[in-house]
mmCIF file with all atom_site columns, C-alpha atoms in Angstrom:
data_model
loop_
_atom_site.group_PDB
_atom_site.id
_atom_site.type_symbol
_atom_site.label_atom_id
_atom_site.label_alt_id
_atom_site.label_comp_id
_atom_site.label_asym_id
_atom_site.label_entity_id
_atom_site.label_seq_id
_atom_site.pdbx_PDB_ins_code
_atom_site.Cartn_x
_atom_site.Cartn_y
_atom_site.Cartn_z
_atom_site.occupancy
_atom_site.B_iso_or_equiv
_atom_site.pdbx_formal_charge
_atom_site.auth_seq_id
_atom_site.auth_comp_id
_atom_site.auth_asym_id
_atom_site.auth_atom_id
_atom_site.pdbx_PDB_model_num
ATOM 1  C CA . MET A 1 1  ? 8.797   20.730  -6.266  1.00 0.00 ? 1  MET A CA 1
ATOM 2  C CA . ASP A 1 2  ? 10.439  17.623  -7.686  1.00 0.00 ? 2  ASP A CA 1
ATOM 3  C CA . TRP A 1 3  ? 7.893   16.697  -10.409 1.00 0.00 ? 3  TRP A CA 1
ATOM 4  C CA . HIS A 1 4  ? 9.726   13.514  -11.225 1.00 0.00 ? 4  HIS A CA 1
ATOM 5  C CA . LEU A 1 5  ? 9.507   12.207  -7.674  1.00 0.00 ? 5  LEU A CA 1
ATOM 6  C CA . LEU A 1 6  ? 5.822   13.352  -7.515  1.00 0.00 ? 6  LEU A CA 1
ATOM 7  C CA . GLY A 1 7  ? 5.012   11.377  -10.646 1.00 0.00 ? 7  GLY A CA 1
ATOM 8  C CA . LEU A 1 8  ? 6.961   8.233   -9.517  1.00 0.00 ? 8  LEU A CA 1
ATOM 9  C CA . SER A 1 9  ? 5.306   8.416   -6.111  1.00 0.00 ? 9  SER A CA 1
ATOM 10 C CA . PHE A 1 10 ? 1.832   8.666   -7.806  1.00 0.00 ? 10 PHE A CA 1
ATOM 11 C CA . ILE A 1 11 ? 2.525   5.872   -10.168 1.00 0.00 ? 11 ILE A CA 1
ATOM 12 C CA . THR A 1 12 ? 3.992   3.462   -7.577  1.00 0.00 ? 12 THR A CA 1
ATOM 13 C CA . VAL A 1 13 ? 1.200   4.013   -5.163  1.00 0.00 ? 13 VAL A CA 1
ATOM 14 C CA . PHE A 1 14 ? -1.564  3.886   -7.829  1.00 0.00 ? 14 PHE A CA 1
ATOM 15 C CA . LEU A 1 15 ? -0.255  0.476   -9.175  1.00 0.00 ? 15 LEU A CA 1
ATOM 16 C CA . SER A 1 16 ? 0.272   -0.957  -5.796  1.00 0.00 ? 16 SER A CA 1
ATOM 17 C CA . GLU A 1 17 ? -3.250  -0.117  -4.690  1.00 0.00 ? 17 GLU A CA 1
ATOM 18 C CA . LEU A 1 18 ? -4.965  -1.478  -7.776  1.00 0.00 ? 18 LEU A CA 1
ATOM 19 C CA . GLY A 1 19 ? -6.835  -4.717  -6.645  1.00 0.00 ? 19 GLY A CA 1
ATOM 20 C CA . ASP A 1 20 ? -5.624  -4.245  -3.056  1.00 0.00 ? 20 ASP A CA 1
ATOM 21 C CA . LYS A 1 21 ? -8.010  -5.435  -0.257  1.00 0.00 ? 21 LYS A CA 1
ATOM 22 C CA . SER A 1 22 ? -8.705  -1.665  0.561   1.00 0.00 ? 22 SER A CA 1
ATOM 23 C CA . GLN A 1 23 ? -9.940  -1.149  -3.071  1.00 0.00 ? 23 GLN A CA 1
ATOM 24 C CA . LEU A 1 24 ? -12.045 -4.282  -2.814  1.00 0.00 ? 24 LEU A CA 1
ATOM 25 C CA . ALA A 1 25 ? -13.508 -3.030  0.521   1.00 0.00 ? 25 ALA A CA 1
ATOM 26 C CA . ALA A 1 26 ? -14.331 0.326   -1.173  1.00 0.00 ? 26 ALA A CA 1
ATOM 27 C CA . ILE A 1 27 ? -16.138 -1.579  -3.882  1.00 0.00 ? 27 ILE A CA 1
ATOM 28 C CA . ALA A 1 28 ? -18.146 -3.627  -1.547  1.00 0.00 ? 28 ALA A CA 1
ATOM 29 C CA . LEU A 1 29 ? -19.110 -0.549  0.423   1.00 0.00 ? 29 LEU A CA 1
ATOM 30 C CA . SER A 1 30 ? -20.022 1.573   -2.409  1.00 0.00 ? 30 SER A CA 1
ATOM 31 C CA . GLY A 1 31 ? -22.193 -1.188  -3.917  1.00 0.00 ? 31 GLY A CA 1
ATOM 32 C CA . SER A 1 32 ? -24.173 -1.489  -0.739  1.00 0.00 ? 32 SER A CA 1
ATOM 33 C CA . THR A 1 33 ? -24.868 2.111   -0.196  1.00 0.00 ? 33 THR A CA 1
ATOM 34 C CA . LYS A 1 34 ? -26.865 4.948   -1.565  1.00 0.00 ? 34 LYS A CA 1
ATOM 35 C CA . PHE A 1 35 ? -23.884 7.374   -0.790  1.00 0.00 ? 35 PHE A CA 1
ATOM 36 C CA . PRO A 1 36 ? -20.868 6.418   -2.955  1.00 0.00 ? 36 PRO A CA 1
ATOM 37 C CA . ARG A 1 37 ? -19.353 9.841   -2.339  1.00 0.00 ? 37 ARG A CA 1
ATOM 38 C CA . ALA A 1 38 ? -19.099 9.293   1.298   1.00 0.00 ? 38 ALA A CA 1
ATOM 39 C CA . VAL A 1 39 ? -17.342 5.955   0.604   1.00 0.00 ? 39 VAL A CA 1
ATOM 40 C CA . PHE A 1 40 ? -14.926 7.804   -1.736  1.00 0.00 ? 40 PHE A CA 1
ATOM 41 C CA . LEU A 1 41 ? -14.277 10.478  0.840   1.00 0.00 ? 41 LEU A CA 1
ATOM 42 C CA . GLY A 1 42 ? -13.663 7.994   3.600   1.00 0.00 ? 42 GLY A CA 1
ATOM 43 C CA . THR A 1 43 ? -11.428 5.879   1.630   1.00 0.00 ? 43 THR A CA 1
ATOM 44 C CA . ALA A 1 44 ? -9.411  8.709   0.176   1.00 0.00 ? 44 ALA A CA 1
ATOM 45 C CA . GLY A 1 45 ? -8.950  10.230  3.637   1.00 0.00 ? 45 GLY A CA 1
ATOM 46 C CA . ALA A 1 46 ? -7.807  6.806   4.928   1.00 0.00 ? 46 ALA A CA 1
ATOM 47 C CA . LEU A 1 47 ? -5.336  6.476   2.139   1.00 0.00 ? 47 LEU A CA 1
ATOM 48 C CA . LEU A 1 48 ? -3.947  10.058  2.772   1.00 0.00 ? 48 LEU A CA 1
ATOM 49 C CA . LEU A 1 49 ? -3.662  9.362   6.395   1.00 0.00 ? 49 LEU A CA 1
ATOM 50 C CA . THR A 1 50 ? -1.706  6.122   5.906   1.00 0.00 ? 50 THR A CA 1
ATOM 51 C CA . SER A 1 51 ? 0.531   7.728   3.249   1.00 0.00 ? 51 SER A CA 1
ATOM 52 C CA . PHE A 1 52 ? 1.254   10.627  5.578   1.00 0.00 ? 52 PHE A CA 1
ATOM 53 C CA . LEU A 1 53 ? 2.124   8.319   8.369   1.00 0.00 ? 53 LEU A CA 1
ATOM 54 C CA . GLY A 1 54 ? 4.486   6.256   5.975   1.00 0.00 ? 54 GLY A CA 1
ATOM 55 C CA . VAL A 1 55 ? 6.131   9.431   4.928   1.00 0.00 ? 55 VAL A CA 1
ATOM 56 C CA . ILE A 1 56 ? 6.701   10.653  8.503   1.00 0.00 ? 56 ILE A CA 1
ATOM 57 C CA . ALA A 1 57 ? 8.117   7.111   9.461   1.00 0.00 ? 57 ALA A CA 1
ATOM 58 C CA . GLY A 1 58 ? 10.261  7.076   6.487   1.00 0.00 ? 58 GLY A CA 1
ATOM 59 C CA . GLU A 1 59 ? 11.619  10.573  7.199   1.00 0.00 ? 59 GLU A CA 1
ATOM 60 C CA . GLY A 1 60 ? 12.236  9.642   10.831  1.00 0.00 ? 60 GLY A CA 1
ATOM 61 C CA . ALA A 1 61 ? 14.102  6.516   9.770   1.00 0.00 ? 61 ALA A CA 1
ATOM 62 C CA . ALA A 1 62 ? 16.115  8.554   7.348   1.00 0.00 ? 62 ALA A CA 1
ATOM 63 C CA . GLN A 1 63 ? 17.141  10.853  10.148  1.00 0.00 ? 63 GLN A CA 1
ATOM 64 C CA . LEU A 1 64 ? 18.347  8.008   12.299  1.00 0.00 ? 64 LEU A CA 1
ATOM 65 C CA . LEU A 1 65 ? 19.925  5.868   9.564   1.00 0.00 ? 65 LEU A CA 1
ATOM 66 C CA . PRO A 1 66 ? 21.672  6.546   6.296   1.00 0.00 ? 66 PRO A CA 1
ATOM 67 C CA . VAL A 1 67 ? 19.249  6.411   3.305   1.00 0.00 ? 67 VAL A CA 1
ATOM 68 C CA . HIS A 1 68 ? 20.952  3.309   1.814   1.00 0.00 ? 68 HIS A CA 1
ATOM 69 C CA . TRP A 1 69 ? 20.328  1.458   5.078   1.00 0.00 ? 69 TRP A CA 1
ATOM 70 C CA . VAL A 1 70 ? 16.760  2.462   5.002   1.00 0.00 ? 70 VAL A CA 1
ATOM 71 C CA . LYS A 1 71 ? 16.408  1.275   1.290   1.00 0.00 ? 71 LYS A CA 1
ATOM 72 C CA . ALA A 1 72 ? 18.224  -1.991  2.161   1.00 0.00 ? 72 ALA A CA 1
ATOM 73 C CA . ILE A 1 73 ? 15.993  -2.643  5.199   1.00 0.00 ? 73 ILE A CA 1
ATOM 74 C CA . ALA A 1 74 ? 12.857  -2.027  3.059   1.00 0.00 ? 74 ALA A CA 1
ATOM 75 C CA . ALA A 1 75 ? 14.179  -4.284  0.246   1.00 0.00 ? 75 ALA A CA 1
ATOM 76 C CA . ILE A 1 76 ? 15.079  -7.248  2.691   1.00 0.00 ? 76 ILE A CA 1
ATOM 77 C CA . GLY A 1 77 ? 11.512  -6.750  4.240   1.00 0.00 ? 77 GLY A CA 1
ATOM 78 C CA . PHE A 1 78 ? 9.877   -7.063  0.845   1.00 0.00 ? 78 PHE A CA 1
ATOM 79 C CA . ALA A 1 79 ? 12.012  -10.053 -0.047  1.00 0.00 ? 79 ALA A CA 1
ATOM 80 C CA . ILE A 1 80 ? 11.184  -11.910 3.148   1.00 0.00 ? 80 ILE A CA 1
ATOM 81 C CA . MET A 1 81 ? 7.476   -11.332 2.471   1.00 0.00 ? 81 MET A CA 1
ATOM 82 C CA . ALA A 1 82 ? 7.940   -12.506 -1.159  1.00 0.00 ? 82 ALA A CA 1
ATOM 83 C CA . VAL A 1 83 ? 9.663   -15.659 -0.056  1.00 0.00 ? 83 VAL A CA 1
ATOM 84 C CA . ARG A 1 84 ? 7.120   -16.417 2.709   1.00 0.00 ? 84 ARG A CA 1
ATOM 85 C CA . LEU A 1 85 ? 4.298   -15.941 0.110   1.00 0.00 ? 85 LEU A CA 1
ATOM 86 C CA . LEU A 1 86 ? 5.976   -18.236 -2.446  1.00 0.00 ? 86 LEU A CA 1
ATOM 87 C CA . CYS A 1 87 ? 6.921   -20.855 0.078   1.00 0.00 ? 87 CYS A CA 1
ATOM 88 C CA . SER A 1 88 ? 3.746   -21.014 2.213   1.00 0.00 ? 88 SER A CA 1
ATOM 89 C CA . ASN A 1 89 ? 2.619   -24.500 2.351   1.00 0.00 ? 89 ASN A CA 1
ATOM 90 C CA . THR A 1 90 ? -0.938  -23.757 3.427   1.00 0.00 ? 90 THR A CA 1
ATOM 91 C CA . ALA A 1 91 ? -3.154  -25.652 1.082   1.00 0.00 ? 91 ALA A CA 1
ATOM 92 C CA . LEU A 1 92 ? -6.722  -24.700 0.463   1.00 0.00 ? 92 LEU A CA 1
ATOM 93 C CA . PRO A 1 93 ? -9.184  -27.157 1.994   1.00 0.00 ? 93 PRO A CA 1
ATOM 94 C CA . GLU A 1 94 ? -10.651 -29.577 -0.546  1.00 0.00 ? 94 GLU A CA 1
ATOM 95 C CA . GLU A 1 95 ? -14.392 -29.582 -1.057  1.00 0.00 ? 95 GLU A CA 1
ATOM 96 C CA . SER A 1 96 ? -15.994 -32.934 -0.346  1.00 0.00 ? 96 SER A CA 1
ATOM 97 C CA . GLU A 1 97 ? -19.195 -33.790 -2.148  1.00 0.00 ? 97 GLU A CA 1
#
């Protein structure tokens, strides 16, 4: 087991999920139910499944393409999303009194 990779994966996913819309949905669901354990199990299962699918997709992409290409494609995708978020010209509607 590569403990460094395990720790790096944990920290990366943990920090990226803080304040994410899935966490906000879990907060809303657990605040409106008497069974927060069910919300925890449901959200934990969903995160496990999406992470599993991501790992399978990444492994498949790495089998088809060289690893540095997969990393480059991921980096370009994140850069495009960042530029789109920074340059979006959708203004919030102003409230009228």
